[in-house]
């Protein structure tokens, strides 16, 4: 199944969740924001949201400072 992650084309297995994608991409489940087709997901949705063919996904790590 073809999707786009942070502007890069990717091929993943059908029924992949956001949590599984984050693991494949080397991200932890905490400290990231995820948007699918310009809709921000809540962190509690990461393990239940199933990615669809053609989805455009943005994964963003917030920057900390002080």
PDB file of N, CA and C in Angstrom:
ATOM      1  N   UNK A   1       0.847  -1.160   0.000  1.00  0.00           N
ATOM      2  CA  UNK A   1       0.000   0.000   0.000  1.00  0.00           C
ATOM      3  C   UNK A   1       0.902   1.235   0.000  1.00  0.00           C
ATOM      4  N   UNK A   2       0.614   2.186  -0.859  1.00  0.00           N
ATOM      5  CA  UNK A   2       1.462   3.371  -0.998  1.00  0.00           C
ATOM      6  C   UNK A   2       0.897   4.534  -0.178  1.00  0.00           C
ATOM      7  N   UNK A   3       1.805   5.177   0.581  1.00  0.00           N
ATOM      8  CA  UNK A   3       1.471   6.353   1.370  1.00  0.00           C
ATOM      9  C   UNK A   3       2.621   7.350   1.227  1.00  0.00           C
ATOM     10  N   UNK A   4       2.474   8.517   1.848  1.00  0.00           N
ATOM     11  CA  UNK A   4       3.537   9.514   1.887  1.00  0.00           C
ATOM     12  C   UNK A   4       3.781   9.859   3.355  1.00  0.00           C
ATOM     13  N   UNK A   5       5.049   9.788   3.780  1.00  0.00           N
ATOM     14  CA  UNK A   5       5.422  10.112   5.155  1.00  0.00           C
ATOM     15  C   UNK A   5       6.444  11.235   5.112  1.00  0.00           C
ATOM     16  N   UNK A   6       6.083  12.375   5.676  1.00  0.00           N
ATOM     17  CA  UNK A   6       6.970  13.546   5.687  1.00  0.00           C
ATOM     18  C   UNK A   6       7.521  13.846   4.295  1.00  0.00           C
ATOM     19  N   UNK A   7       6.652  13.752   3.299  1.00  0.00           N
ATOM     20  CA  UNK A   7       7.021  14.090   1.933  1.00  0.00           C
ATOM     21  C   UNK A   7       7.701  12.982   1.148  1.00  0.00           C
ATOM     22  N   UNK A   8       7.969  11.839   1.793  1.00  0.00           N
ATOM     23  CA  UNK A   8       8.647  10.722   1.127  1.00  0.00           C
ATOM     24  C   UNK A   8       7.653   9.605   0.832  1.00  0.00           C
ATOM     25  N   UNK A   9       7.652   9.087  -0.391  1.00  0.00           N
ATOM     26  CA  UNK A   9       6.784   7.945  -0.689  1.00  0.00           C
ATOM     27  C   UNK A   9       7.237   6.712   0.097  1.00  0.00           C
ATOM     28  N   UNK A  10       6.285   5.970   0.601  1.00  0.00           N
ATOM     29  CA  UNK A  10       6.569   4.741   1.348  1.00  0.00           C
ATOM     30  C   UNK A  10       5.587   3.668   0.916  1.00  0.00           C
ATOM     31  N   UNK A  11       5.985   2.428   1.035  1.00  0.00           N
ATOM     32  CA  UNK A  11       5.091   1.296   0.816  1.00  0.00           C
ATOM     33  C   UNK A  11       5.013   0.521   2.121  1.00  0.00           C
ATOM     34  N   UNK A  12       3.781   0.305   2.595  1.00  0.00           N
ATOM     35  CA  UNK A  12       3.575  -0.418   3.849  1.00  0.00           C
ATOM     36  C   UNK A  12       2.525  -1.505   3.642  1.00  0.00           C
ATOM     37  N   UNK A  13       2.412  -2.384   4.613  1.00  0.00           N
ATOM     38  CA  UNK A  13       1.412  -3.442   4.573  1.00  0.00           C
ATOM     39  C   UNK A  13       0.026  -2.869   4.881  1.00  0.00           C
ATOM     40  N   UNK A  14      -1.014  -3.415   4.273  1.00  0.00           N
ATOM     41  CA  UNK A  14      -2.375  -3.003   4.634  1.00  0.00           C
ATOM     42  C   UNK A  14      -2.629  -3.243   6.129  1.00  0.00           C
ATOM     43  N   UNK A  15      -3.518  -2.450   6.687  1.00  0.00           N
ATOM     44  CA  UNK A  15      -3.929  -2.541   8.101  1.00  0.00           C
ATOM     45  C   UNK A  15      -2.847  -2.102   9.075  1.00  0.00           C
ATOM     46  N   UNK A  16      -1.842  -1.369   8.594  1.00  0.00           N
ATOM     47  CA  UNK A  16      -0.815  -0.826   9.476  1.00  0.00           C
ATOM     48  C   UNK A  16      -1.408   0.325  10.278  1.00  0.00           C
ATOM     49  N   UNK A  17      -1.113   0.362  11.577  1.00  0.00           N
ATOM     50  CA  UNK A  17      -1.577   1.464  12.418  1.00  0.00           C
ATOM     51  C   UNK A  17      -0.503   2.551  12.485  1.00  0.00           C
ATOM     52  N   UNK A  18      -0.896   3.708  12.981  1.00  0.00           N
ATOM     53  CA  UNK A  18       0.066   4.798  13.172  1.00  0.00           C
ATOM     54  C   UNK A  18       1.160   4.362  14.146  1.00  0.00           C
ATOM     55  N   UNK A  19       0.800   3.663  15.224  1.00  0.00           N
ATOM     56  CA  UNK A  19       1.802   3.197  16.191  1.00  0.00           C
ATOM     57  C   UNK A  19       2.829   2.292  15.516  1.00  0.00           C
ATOM     58  N   UNK A  20       2.385   1.405  14.654  1.00  0.00           N
ATOM     59  CA  UNK A  20       3.306   0.514  13.939  1.00  0.00           C
ATOM     60  C   UNK A  20       4.195   1.310  12.988  1.00  0.00           C
ATOM     61  N   UNK A  21       3.621   2.291  12.304  1.00  0.00           N
ATOM     62  CA  UNK A  21       4.408   3.133  11.405  1.00  0.00           C
ATOM     63  C   UNK A  21       5.471   3.902  12.184  1.00  0.00           C
ATOM     64  N   UNK A  22       5.107   4.447  13.339  1.00  0.00           N
ATOM     65  CA  UNK A  22       6.075   5.176  14.151  1.00  0.00           C
ATOM     66  C   UNK A  22       7.246   4.277  14.530  1.00  0.00           C
ATOM     67  N   UNK A  23       6.970   3.037  14.879  1.00  0.00           N
ATOM     68  CA  UNK A  23       8.049   2.089  15.192  1.00  0.00           C
ATOM     69  C   UNK A  23       8.925   1.839  13.969  1.00  0.00           C
ATOM     70  N   UNK A  24       8.299   1.632  12.807  1.00  0.00           N
ATOM     71  CA  UNK A  24       9.060   1.380  11.575  1.00  0.00           C
ATOM     72  C   UNK A  24       9.953   2.563  11.221  1.00  0.00           C
ATOM     73  N   UNK A  25       9.477   3.777  11.520  1.00  0.00           N
ATOM     74  CA  UNK A  25      10.223   4.991  11.184  1.00  0.00           C
ATOM     75  C   UNK A  25      11.236   5.374  12.266  1.00  0.00           C
ATOM     76  N   UNK A  26      11.259   4.631  13.381  1.00  0.00           N
ATOM     77  CA  UNK A  26      12.235   4.898  14.432  1.00  0.00           C
ATOM     78  C   UNK A  26      11.812   5.941  15.445  1.00  0.00           C
ATOM     79  N   UNK A  27      10.521   6.228  15.536  1.00  0.00           N
ATOM     80  CA  UNK A  27      10.002   7.180  16.514  1.00  0.00           C
ATOM     81  C   UNK A  27       9.425   6.422  17.695  1.00  0.00           C
ATOM     82  N   UNK A  28       9.454   7.042  18.865  1.00  0.00           N
ATOM     83  CA  UNK A  28       8.716   6.512  20.004  1.00  0.00           C
ATOM     84  C   UNK A  28       7.279   7.006  19.922  1.00  0.00           C
ATOM     85  N   UNK A  29       6.422   6.462  20.756  1.00  0.00           N
ATOM     86  CA  UNK A  29       5.023   6.887  20.738  1.00  0.00           C
ATOM     87  C   UNK A  29       4.820   8.214  21.446  1.00  0.00           C
ATOM     88  N   UNK A  30       5.754   8.589  22.321  1.00  0.00           N
ATOM     89  CA  UNK A  30       5.642   9.859  23.015  1.00  0.00           C
ATOM     90  C   UNK A  30       6.489  10.899  22.304  1.00  0.00           C
ATOM     91  N   UNK A  31       6.137  12.120  22.539  1.00  0.00           N
ATOM     92  CA  UNK A  31       6.909  13.247  22.039  1.00  0.00           C
ATOM     93  C   UNK A  31       6.874  13.408  20.530  1.00  0.00           C
ATOM     94  N   UNK A  32       5.820  12.953  19.883  1.00  0.00           N
ATOM     95  CA  UNK A  32       5.638  13.232  18.462  1.00  0.00           C
ATOM     96  C   UNK A  32       4.199  13.671  18.229  1.00  0.00           C
ATOM     97  N   UNK A  33       4.026  14.514  17.230  1.00  0.00           N
ATOM     98  CA  UNK A  33       2.696  14.870  16.754  1.00  0.00           C
ATOM     99  C   UNK A  33       2.500  14.226  15.397  1.00  0.00           C
ATOM    100  N   UNK A  34       1.295  13.740  15.141  1.00  0.00           N
ATOM    101  CA  UNK A  34       1.015  13.061  13.878  1.00  0.00           C
ATOM    102  C   UNK A  34      -0.216  13.683  13.233  1.00  0.00           C
ATOM    103  N   UNK A  35      -0.077  14.020  11.959  1.00  0.00           N
ATOM    104  CA  UNK A  35      -1.184  14.519  11.146  1.00  0.00           C
ATOM    105  C   UNK A  35      -1.398  13.552   9.990  1.00  0.00           C
ATOM    106  N   UNK A  36      -2.638  13.217   9.727  1.00  0.00           N
ATOM    107  CA  UNK A  36      -2.992  12.375   8.586  1.00  0.00           C
ATOM    108  C   UNK A  36      -3.937  13.186   7.716  1.00  0.00           C
ATOM    109  N   UNK A  37      -3.505  13.463   6.496  1.00  0.00           N
ATOM    110  CA  UNK A  37      -4.307  14.267   5.565  1.00  0.00           C
ATOM    111  C   UNK A  37      -4.749  15.573   6.217  1.00  0.00           C
ATOM    112  N   UNK A  38      -3.799  16.241   6.882  1.00  0.00           N
ATOM    113  CA  UNK A  38      -3.991  17.538   7.537  1.00  0.00           C
ATOM    114  C   UNK A  38      -4.908  17.499   8.756  1.00  0.00           C
ATOM    115  N   UNK A  39      -5.178  16.331   9.313  1.00  0.00           N
ATOM    116  CA  UNK A  39      -5.955  16.196  10.547  1.00  0.00           C
ATOM    117  C   UNK A  39      -5.032  15.666  11.635  1.00  0.00           C
ATOM    118  N   UNK A  40      -4.904  16.432  12.726  1.00  0.00           N
ATOM    119  CA  UNK A  40      -4.045  15.982  13.815  1.00  0.00           C
ATOM    120  C   UNK A  40      -4.729  14.859  14.587  1.00  0.00           C
ATOM    121  N   UNK A  41      -3.968  13.798  14.843  1.00  0.00           N
ATOM    122  CA  UNK A  41      -4.482  12.680  15.627  1.00  0.00           C
ATOM    123  C   UNK A  41      -4.137  12.887  17.096  1.00  0.00           C
ATOM    124  N   UNK A  42      -4.995  12.385  17.956  1.00  0.00           N
ATOM    125  CA  UNK A  42      -4.688  12.345  19.376  1.00  0.00           C
ATOM    126  C   UNK A  42      -3.772  11.154  19.631  1.00  0.00           C
ATOM    127  N   UNK A  43      -2.919  11.267  20.627  1.00  0.00           N
ATOM    128  CA  UNK A  43      -1.981  10.179  20.913  1.00  0.00           C
ATOM    129  C   UNK A  43      -2.717   8.869  21.184  1.00  0.00           C
ATOM    130  N   UNK A  44      -3.890   8.932  21.799  1.00  0.00           N
ATOM    131  CA  UNK A  44      -4.634   7.699  22.085  1.00  0.00           C
ATOM    132  C   UNK A  44      -5.142   7.016  20.820  1.00  0.00           C
ATOM    133  N   UNK A  45      -5.137   7.718  19.676  1.00  0.00           N
ATOM    134  CA  UNK A  45      -5.563   7.136  18.402  1.00  0.00           C
ATOM    135  C   UNK A  45      -4.444   6.379  17.679  1.00  0.00           C
ATOM    136  N   UNK A  46      -3.198   6.572  18.090  1.00  0.00           N
ATOM    137  CA  UNK A  46      -2.067   6.011  17.351  1.00  0.00           C
ATOM    138  C   UNK A  46      -2.151   4.493  17.199  1.00  0.00           C
ATOM    139  N   UNK A  47      -2.622   3.806  18.217  1.00  0.00           N
ATOM    140  CA  UNK A  47      -2.660   2.338  18.151  1.00  0.00           C
ATOM    141  C   UNK A  47      -3.921   1.803  17.483  1.00  0.00           C
ATOM    142  N   UNK A  48      -4.900   2.673  17.232  1.00  0.00           N
ATOM    143  CA  UNK A  48      -6.154   2.201  16.627  1.00  0.00           C
ATOM    144  C   UNK A  48      -6.399   2.747  15.225  1.00  0.00           C
ATOM    145  N   UNK A  49      -5.738   3.839  14.857  1.00  0.00           N
ATOM    146  CA  UNK A  49      -5.967   4.444  13.541  1.00  0.00           C
ATOM    147  C   UNK A  49      -5.260   3.608  12.476  1.00  0.00           C
ATOM    148  N   UNK A  50      -6.030   3.066  11.551  1.00  0.00           N
ATOM    149  CA  UNK A  50      -5.479   2.253  10.467  1.00  0.00           C
ATOM    150  C   UNK A  50      -5.233   3.131   9.248  1.00  0.00           C
ATOM    151  N   UNK A  51      -4.025   3.088   8.733  1.00  0.00           N
ATOM    152  CA  UNK A  51      -3.625   3.903   7.590  1.00  0.00           C
ATOM    153  C   UNK A  51      -4.283   3.367   6.324  1.00  0.00           C
ATOM    154  N   UNK A  52      -4.692   4.294   5.448  1.00  0.00           N
ATOM    155  CA  UNK A  52      -5.339   3.933   4.181  1.00  0.00           C
ATOM    156  C   UNK A  52      -4.428   4.264   3.006  1.00  0.00           C
ATOM    157  N   UNK A  53      -4.655   3.584   1.899  1.00  0.00           N
ATOM    158  CA  UNK A  53      -3.928   3.847   0.648  1.00  0.00           C
ATOM    159  C   UNK A  53      -3.983   5.337   0.331  1.00  0.00           C
ATOM    160  N   UNK A  54      -2.819   5.916   0.015  1.00  0.00           N
ATOM    161  CA  UNK A  54      -2.749   7.305  -0.405  1.00  0.00           C
ATOM    162  C   UNK A  54      -2.708   8.325   0.719  1.00  0.00           C
ATOM    163  N   UNK A  55      -2.758   7.886   1.985  1.00  0.00           N
ATOM    164  CA  UNK A  55      -2.702   8.836   3.095  1.00  0.00           C
ATOM    165  C   UNK A  55      -1.394   9.616   3.059  1.00  0.00           C
ATOM    166  N   UNK A  56      -1.487  10.898   3.417  1.00  0.00           N
ATOM    167  CA  UNK A  56      -0.307  11.747   3.579  1.00  0.00           C
ATOM    168  C   UNK A  56      -0.132  11.990   5.068  1.00  0.00           C
ATOM    169  N   UNK A  57       0.994  11.530   5.589  1.00  0.00           N
ATOM    170  CA  UNK A  57       1.235  11.547   7.028  1.00  0.00           C
ATOM    171  C   UNK A  57       2.417  12.446   7.332  1.00  0.00           C
ATOM    172  N   UNK A  58       2.240  13.313   8.336  1.00  0.00           N
ATOM    173  CA  UNK A  58       3.333  14.156   8.819  1.00  0.00           C
ATOM    174  C   UNK A  58       3.609  13.758  10.257  1.00  0.00           C
ATOM    175  N   UNK A  59       4.879  13.511  10.549  1.00  0.00           N
ATOM    176  CA  UNK A  59       5.309  13.176  11.900  1.00  0.00           C
ATOM    177  C   UNK A  59       6.262  14.277  12.335  1.00  0.00           C
ATOM    178  N   UNK A  60       5.942  14.920  13.456  1.00  0.00           N
ATOM    179  CA  UNK A  60       6.733  16.058  13.910  1.00  0.00           C
ATOM    180  C   UNK A  60       7.132  15.854  15.359  1.00  0.00           C
ATOM    181  N   UNK A  61       8.422  16.047  15.634  1.00  0.00           N
ATOM    182  CA  UNK A  61       8.918  16.039  17.013  1.00  0.00           C
ATOM    183  C   UNK A  61       8.968  17.481  17.495  1.00  0.00           C
ATOM    184  N   UNK A  62       8.336  17.784  18.624  1.00  0.00           N
ATOM    185  CA  UNK A  62       8.412  19.156  19.136  1.00  0.00           C
ATOM    186  C   UNK A  62       9.829  19.473  19.622  1.00  0.00           C
ATOM    187  N   UNK A  63      10.192  20.716  19.481  1.00  0.00           N
ATOM    188  CA  UNK A  63      11.489  21.169  19.974  1.00  0.00           C
ATOM    189  C   UNK A  63      11.303  21.734  21.367  1.00  0.00           C
ATOM    190  N   UNK A  64      12.223  21.401  22.239  1.00  0.00           N
ATOM    191  CA  UNK A  64      12.163  21.926  23.598  1.00  0.00           C
ATOM    192  C   UNK A  64      13.210  23.009  23.773  1.00  0.00           C
ATOM    193  N   UNK A  65      12.994  23.831  24.709  1.00  0.00           N
ATOM    194  CA  UNK A  65      13.960  24.884  24.967  1.00  0.00           C
ATOM    195  C   UNK A  65      13.735  25.448  26.353  1.00  0.00           C
ATOM    196  N   UNK A  66      14.557  26.383  26.659  1.00  0.00           N
ATOM    197  CA  UNK A  66      14.373  26.948  27.983  1.00  0.00           C
ATOM    198  C   UNK A  66      15.114  28.217  28.146  1.00  0.00           C
TER     199      UNK A  66
END
